[in-house]
Coordinates of C-alpha atoms and ligand atoms in Angstrom, one line a residue:
X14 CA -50.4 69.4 -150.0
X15 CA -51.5 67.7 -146.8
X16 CA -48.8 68.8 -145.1
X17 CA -49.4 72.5 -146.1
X18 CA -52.6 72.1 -144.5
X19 CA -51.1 70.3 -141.4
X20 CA -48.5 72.6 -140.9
X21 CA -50.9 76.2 -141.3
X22 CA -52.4 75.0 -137.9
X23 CA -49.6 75.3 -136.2
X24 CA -49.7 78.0 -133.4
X25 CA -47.1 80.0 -132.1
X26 CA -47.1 80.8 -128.2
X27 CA -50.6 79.5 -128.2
X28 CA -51.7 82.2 -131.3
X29 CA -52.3 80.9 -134.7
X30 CA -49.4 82.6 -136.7
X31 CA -49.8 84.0 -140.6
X32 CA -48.8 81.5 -143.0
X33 CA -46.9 83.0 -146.1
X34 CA -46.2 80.8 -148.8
X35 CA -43.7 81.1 -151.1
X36 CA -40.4 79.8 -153.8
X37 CA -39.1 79.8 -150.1
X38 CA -41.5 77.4 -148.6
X39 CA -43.8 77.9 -145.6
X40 CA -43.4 80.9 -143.4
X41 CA -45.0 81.2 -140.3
X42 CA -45.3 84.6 -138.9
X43 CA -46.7 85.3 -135.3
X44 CA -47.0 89.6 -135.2
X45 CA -46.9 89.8 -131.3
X46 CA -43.9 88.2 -130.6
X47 CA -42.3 88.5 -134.0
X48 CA -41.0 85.2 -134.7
X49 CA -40.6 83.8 -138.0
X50 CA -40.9 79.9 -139.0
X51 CA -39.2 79.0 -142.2
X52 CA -40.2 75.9 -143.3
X53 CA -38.7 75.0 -146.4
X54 CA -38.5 71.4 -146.7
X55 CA -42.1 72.1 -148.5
X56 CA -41.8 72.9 -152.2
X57 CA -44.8 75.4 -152.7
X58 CA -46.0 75.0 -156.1
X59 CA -46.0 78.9 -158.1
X60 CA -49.7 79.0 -158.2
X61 CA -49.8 79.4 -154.8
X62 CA -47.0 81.9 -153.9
X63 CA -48.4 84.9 -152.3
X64 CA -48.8 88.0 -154.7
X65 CA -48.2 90.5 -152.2
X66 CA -44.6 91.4 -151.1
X67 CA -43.9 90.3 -147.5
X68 CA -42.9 93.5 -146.3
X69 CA -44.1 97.4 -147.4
X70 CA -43.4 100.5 -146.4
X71 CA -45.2 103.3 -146.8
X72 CA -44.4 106.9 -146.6
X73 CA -47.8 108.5 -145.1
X74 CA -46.7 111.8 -145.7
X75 CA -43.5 114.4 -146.9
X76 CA -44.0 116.4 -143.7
X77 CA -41.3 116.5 -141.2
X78 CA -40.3 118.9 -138.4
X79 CA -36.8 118.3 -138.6
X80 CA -34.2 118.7 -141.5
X81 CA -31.4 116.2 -141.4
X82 CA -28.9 117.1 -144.3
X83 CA -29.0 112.9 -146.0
X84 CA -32.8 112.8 -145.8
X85 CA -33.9 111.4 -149.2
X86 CA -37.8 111.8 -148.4
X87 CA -39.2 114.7 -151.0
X88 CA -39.8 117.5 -149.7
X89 CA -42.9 118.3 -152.0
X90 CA -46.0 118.2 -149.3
X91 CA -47.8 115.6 -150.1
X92 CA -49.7 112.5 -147.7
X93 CA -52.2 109.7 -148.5
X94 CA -55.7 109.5 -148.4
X95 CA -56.9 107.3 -145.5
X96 CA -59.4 105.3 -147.3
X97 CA -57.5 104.5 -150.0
X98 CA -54.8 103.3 -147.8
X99 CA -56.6 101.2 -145.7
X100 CA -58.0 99.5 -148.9
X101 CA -54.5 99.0 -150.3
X102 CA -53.8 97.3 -146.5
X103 CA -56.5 95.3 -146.4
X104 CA -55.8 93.9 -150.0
X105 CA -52.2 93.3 -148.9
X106 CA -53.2 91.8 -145.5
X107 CA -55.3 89.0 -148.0
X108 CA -52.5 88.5 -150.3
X109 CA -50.0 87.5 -148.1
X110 CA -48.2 90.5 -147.0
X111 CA -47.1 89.9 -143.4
X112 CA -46.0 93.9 -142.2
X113 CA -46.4 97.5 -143.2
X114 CA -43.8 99.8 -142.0
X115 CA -44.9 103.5 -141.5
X116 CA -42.9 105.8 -142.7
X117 CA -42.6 109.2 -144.5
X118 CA -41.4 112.2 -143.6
X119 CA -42.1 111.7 -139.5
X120 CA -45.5 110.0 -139.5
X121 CA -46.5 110.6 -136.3
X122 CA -47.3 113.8 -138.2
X123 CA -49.5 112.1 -140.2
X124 CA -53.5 113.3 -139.2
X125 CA -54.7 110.6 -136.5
X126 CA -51.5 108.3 -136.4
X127 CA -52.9 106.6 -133.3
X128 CA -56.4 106.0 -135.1
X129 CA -54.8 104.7 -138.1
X130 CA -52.5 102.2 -136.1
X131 CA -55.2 101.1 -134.3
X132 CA -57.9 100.8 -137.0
X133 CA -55.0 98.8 -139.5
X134 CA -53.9 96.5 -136.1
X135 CA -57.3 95.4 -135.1
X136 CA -59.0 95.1 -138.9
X137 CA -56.0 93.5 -140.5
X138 CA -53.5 90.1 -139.5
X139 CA -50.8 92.7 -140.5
X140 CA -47.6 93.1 -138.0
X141 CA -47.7 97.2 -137.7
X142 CA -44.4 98.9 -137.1
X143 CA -43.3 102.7 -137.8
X144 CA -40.0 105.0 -138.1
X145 CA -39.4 107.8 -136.6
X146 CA -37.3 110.7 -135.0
X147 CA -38.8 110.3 -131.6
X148 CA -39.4 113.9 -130.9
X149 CA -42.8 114.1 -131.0
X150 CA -44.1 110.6 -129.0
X151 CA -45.0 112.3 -125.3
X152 CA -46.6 110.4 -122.6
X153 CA -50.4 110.7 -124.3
X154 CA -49.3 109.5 -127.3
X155 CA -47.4 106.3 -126.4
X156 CA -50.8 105.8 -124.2
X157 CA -52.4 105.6 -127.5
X158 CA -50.1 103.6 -129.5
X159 CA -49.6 100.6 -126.9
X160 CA -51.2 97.4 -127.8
X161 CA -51.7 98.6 -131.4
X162 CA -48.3 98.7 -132.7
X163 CA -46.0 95.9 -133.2
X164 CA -42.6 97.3 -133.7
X165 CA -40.8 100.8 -133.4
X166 CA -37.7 102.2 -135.1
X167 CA -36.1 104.9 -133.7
X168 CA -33.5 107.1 -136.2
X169 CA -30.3 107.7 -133.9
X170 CA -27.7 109.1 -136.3
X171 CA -24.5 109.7 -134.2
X172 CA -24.6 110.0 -130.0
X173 CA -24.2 113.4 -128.2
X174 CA -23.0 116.2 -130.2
X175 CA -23.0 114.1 -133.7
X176 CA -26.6 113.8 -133.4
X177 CA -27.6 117.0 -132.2
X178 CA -25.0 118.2 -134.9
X179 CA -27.5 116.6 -137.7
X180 CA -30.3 116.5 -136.3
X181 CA -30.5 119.6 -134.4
X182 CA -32.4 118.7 -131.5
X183 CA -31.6 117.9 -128.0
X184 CA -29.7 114.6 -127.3
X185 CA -31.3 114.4 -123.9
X186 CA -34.4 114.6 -125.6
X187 CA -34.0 111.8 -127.7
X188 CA -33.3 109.5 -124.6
X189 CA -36.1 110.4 -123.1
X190 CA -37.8 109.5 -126.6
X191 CA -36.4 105.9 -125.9
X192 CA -37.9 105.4 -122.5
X193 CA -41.4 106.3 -123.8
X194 CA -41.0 104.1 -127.2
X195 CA -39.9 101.5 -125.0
X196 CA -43.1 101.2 -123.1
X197 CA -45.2 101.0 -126.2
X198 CA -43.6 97.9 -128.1
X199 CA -40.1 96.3 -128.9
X200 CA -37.9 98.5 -130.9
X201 CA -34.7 99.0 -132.7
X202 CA -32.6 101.9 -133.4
X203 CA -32.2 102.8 -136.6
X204 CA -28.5 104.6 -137.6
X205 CA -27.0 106.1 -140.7
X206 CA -23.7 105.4 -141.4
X207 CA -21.5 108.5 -142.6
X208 CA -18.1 109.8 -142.0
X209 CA -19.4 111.8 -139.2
X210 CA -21.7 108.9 -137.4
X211 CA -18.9 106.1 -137.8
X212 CA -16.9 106.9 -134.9
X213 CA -19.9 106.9 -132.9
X214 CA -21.2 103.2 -133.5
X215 CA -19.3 101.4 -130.2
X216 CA -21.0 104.2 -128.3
X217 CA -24.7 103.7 -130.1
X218 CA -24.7 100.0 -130.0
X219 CA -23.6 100.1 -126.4
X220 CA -26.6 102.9 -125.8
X221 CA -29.1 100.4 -128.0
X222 CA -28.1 97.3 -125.7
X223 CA -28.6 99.2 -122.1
X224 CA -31.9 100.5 -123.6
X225 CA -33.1 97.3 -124.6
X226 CA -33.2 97.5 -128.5
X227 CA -33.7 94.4 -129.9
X228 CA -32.2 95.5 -132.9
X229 CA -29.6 98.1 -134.7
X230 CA -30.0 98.9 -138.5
X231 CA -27.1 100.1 -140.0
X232 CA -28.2 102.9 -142.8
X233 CA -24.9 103.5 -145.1
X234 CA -26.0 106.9 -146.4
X235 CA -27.4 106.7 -149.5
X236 CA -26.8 109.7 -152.2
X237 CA -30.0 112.2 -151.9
X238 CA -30.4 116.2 -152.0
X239 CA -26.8 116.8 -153.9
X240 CA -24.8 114.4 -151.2
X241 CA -22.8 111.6 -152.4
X242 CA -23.8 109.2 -149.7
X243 CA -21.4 107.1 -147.5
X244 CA -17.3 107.2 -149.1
X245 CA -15.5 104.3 -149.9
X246 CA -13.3 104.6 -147.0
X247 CA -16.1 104.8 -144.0
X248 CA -17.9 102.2 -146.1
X249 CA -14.0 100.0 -145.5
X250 CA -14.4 101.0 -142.2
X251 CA -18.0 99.7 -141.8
X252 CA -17.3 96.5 -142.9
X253 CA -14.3 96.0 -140.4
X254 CA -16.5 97.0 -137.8
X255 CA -19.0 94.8 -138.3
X256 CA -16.8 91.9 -138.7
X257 CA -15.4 93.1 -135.0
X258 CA -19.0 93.6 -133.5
X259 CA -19.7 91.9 -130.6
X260 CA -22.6 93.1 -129.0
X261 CA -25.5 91.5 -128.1
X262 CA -27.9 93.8 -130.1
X263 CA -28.1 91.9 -133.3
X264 CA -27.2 93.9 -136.3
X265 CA -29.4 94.5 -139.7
X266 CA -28.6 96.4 -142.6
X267 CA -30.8 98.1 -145.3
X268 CA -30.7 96.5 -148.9
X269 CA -29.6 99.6 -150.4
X270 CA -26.3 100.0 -148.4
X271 CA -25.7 95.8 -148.2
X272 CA -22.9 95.6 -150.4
X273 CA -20.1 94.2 -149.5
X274 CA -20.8 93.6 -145.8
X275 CA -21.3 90.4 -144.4
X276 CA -24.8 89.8 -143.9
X277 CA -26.7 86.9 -144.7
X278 CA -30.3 86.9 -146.4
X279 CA -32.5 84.2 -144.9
X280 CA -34.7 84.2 -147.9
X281 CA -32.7 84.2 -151.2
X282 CA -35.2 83.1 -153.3
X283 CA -38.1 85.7 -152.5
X284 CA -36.5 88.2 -153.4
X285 CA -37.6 91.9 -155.6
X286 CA -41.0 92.6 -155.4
X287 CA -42.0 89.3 -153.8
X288 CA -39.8 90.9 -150.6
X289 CA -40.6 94.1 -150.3
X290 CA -42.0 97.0 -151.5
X291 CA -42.5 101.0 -151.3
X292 CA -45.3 103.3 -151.4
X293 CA -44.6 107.0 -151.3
X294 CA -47.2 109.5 -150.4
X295 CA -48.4 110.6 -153.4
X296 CA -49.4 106.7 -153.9
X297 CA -47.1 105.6 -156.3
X298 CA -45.7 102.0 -155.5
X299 CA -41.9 101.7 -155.9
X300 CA -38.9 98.9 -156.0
X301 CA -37.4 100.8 -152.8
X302 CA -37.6 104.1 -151.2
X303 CA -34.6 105.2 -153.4
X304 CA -35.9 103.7 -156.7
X305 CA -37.0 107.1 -159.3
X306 CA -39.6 105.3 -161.1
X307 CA -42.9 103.3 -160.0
X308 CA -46.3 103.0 -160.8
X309 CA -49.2 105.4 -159.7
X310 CA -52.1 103.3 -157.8
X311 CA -54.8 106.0 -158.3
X312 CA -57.9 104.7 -157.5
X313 CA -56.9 101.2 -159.1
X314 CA -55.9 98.0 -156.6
X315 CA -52.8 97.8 -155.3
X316 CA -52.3 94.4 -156.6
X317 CA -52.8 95.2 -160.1
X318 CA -50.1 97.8 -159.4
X319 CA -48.0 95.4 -157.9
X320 CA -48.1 92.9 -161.1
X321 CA -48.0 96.6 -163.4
X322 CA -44.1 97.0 -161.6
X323 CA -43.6 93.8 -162.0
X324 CA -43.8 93.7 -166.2
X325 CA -41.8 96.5 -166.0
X326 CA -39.2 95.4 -164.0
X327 CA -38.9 92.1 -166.2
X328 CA -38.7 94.0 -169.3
X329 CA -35.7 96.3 -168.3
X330 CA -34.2 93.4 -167.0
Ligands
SF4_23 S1 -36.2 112.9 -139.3 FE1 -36.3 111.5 -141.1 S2 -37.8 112.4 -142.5 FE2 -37.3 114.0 -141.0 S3 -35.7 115.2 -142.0 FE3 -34.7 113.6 -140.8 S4 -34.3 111.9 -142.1 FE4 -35.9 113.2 -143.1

């Protein structure tokens, strides 16, 4: 393992990076520029995978001021306890986990957002990122986010009319949204993909490159509150617009509406739980954000949660 040892030295635009290891190999991860090193000539022996999953996401609270007709987020008020969730962070931070995406409900709705991303950014090695609407980031706000935030994504779904349609607020002011997230930390727009969004992508990607997003995530709408999610046919015409796309935003999709589009997975091999996992805001820890059932952390370590999903997972398999 001498190389292991050789290579965890490395440094990254002069930083030393996170080193994750894993059935993929090595992975170097540097938070402030977000590049990731795969090596994976190395063969990591299992004992010394990481336990925690390389990405979460966690939904701080159910609260939102808006009330877009796909959300899937419950609608029961509910929102975490800080301590506990900066436990459950560090514990992730020194088991390998490499981000935590903020989620919810709108979390900048969340009781002292700024503090918490501050407090998780300078006490943990964790890459901090957050969605949200936009709405609700003014000028004293951003001022308090900058330098402790790593990545934004900003929910776009439709341009103009289609997105003040669904989301029933001000188009204008969501563009202003983007000049004030943009002077906080990278970003990427996120977008759900329905029969009334499609038509719009040329025009949102275009909007995401002159704004600078350095990436756009394609949501195909997933079924939630008695909608079927995305049809067959917009989901035929999604794929043919991706295999057109030509834009110099680079493209992403969630897991959940992957199939059948062309994407390629960099890690194959760390996949399920070692990837990525949810935590919703009553604290239970979920496969994904649309998965039913989970465990309940409680006052109990988020690891032994982690391996608790795990078992169960492997025995419905
Ligand atoms: S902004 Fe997000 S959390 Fe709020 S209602 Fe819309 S989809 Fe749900």
């Amino acid at each position: 393992m001498k190389h292991v040892q050789a290579l965890k030295s490395t440094s990254i635009a002069g930083r030393a990076p996170k080193v994750r290891l894993g059935p993929a190999g090595l992975h170097l991860f540097d938070r402030a520029s977000g590049i990731n090193i795969l090596v994976d000539e190395v063969s990591i022996p299992p004992e010394m995978w990481a336990i925690g999953p390389r990405n979460v996401s966690i939904a701080l609270t159910n609260t939102c001021d808006l009330d877009c007709p796909y959300c899937y987020a419950p609608k029961q008020p509910a929102s975490l306890q800080r301590d506990r969730l900066l436990q459950w962070l560090t514990d992730l931070d020194a088991n390998g986990t490499l981000g935590v995406g903020f989620g919810g409900g709108e979390p900048t709705q969340y009781p002292q957002f700024s503090d918490l991303c501050r407090r998780v950014s300078s006490c943990t090695s964790l890459a901090v990122t957050f969605t949200t609407h936009g709405h609700r980031i003014d000028d004293a706000l951003a001022d308090k986010l900058r330098g402790h935030v790593h990545f934004i994504r900003l929910s776009m779904d439709g341009v103009g009319r289609t997105y003040e349609t669904l989301r029933r607020r001000s188009f204008k002011a969501f563009l202003n949204s983007i000049r004030r997230v943009r002077g906080i930390s990278p970003f990427g727009i996120n977008y759900v993909v329905n029969s009334m969004t499609l038509n719009d992508l040329d025009r949102a990607a275009a909007l995401a490159a002159d704004a600078g997003a350095a990436e756009f995530l394609l949501l195909p709408e997933q079924p939630a509150r008695g909608r079927p999610g995305i049809d067959h046919s917009t989901h035929d015409l999604l794929s043919e617009w991706v295999i057109s796309y030509q834009g110099c935003v680079p493209l992403r999709v969630s897991e959940a509406g992957a199939f059948g589009l062309r994407f390629c997975d960099p890690m194959p091999s760390e996949s399920g739980l070692r990837a990525y996992a949810h935590i919703d805001a009553f604290g239970v820890l979920r496969n994904s954000s649309f998965d039913a059932g989970g465990i309940h952390i409680g006052c109990g370590r988020v690891l032994d949660a982690i391996n608790a999903l795990d078992s169960m997972n492997r025995s419905v398999r």
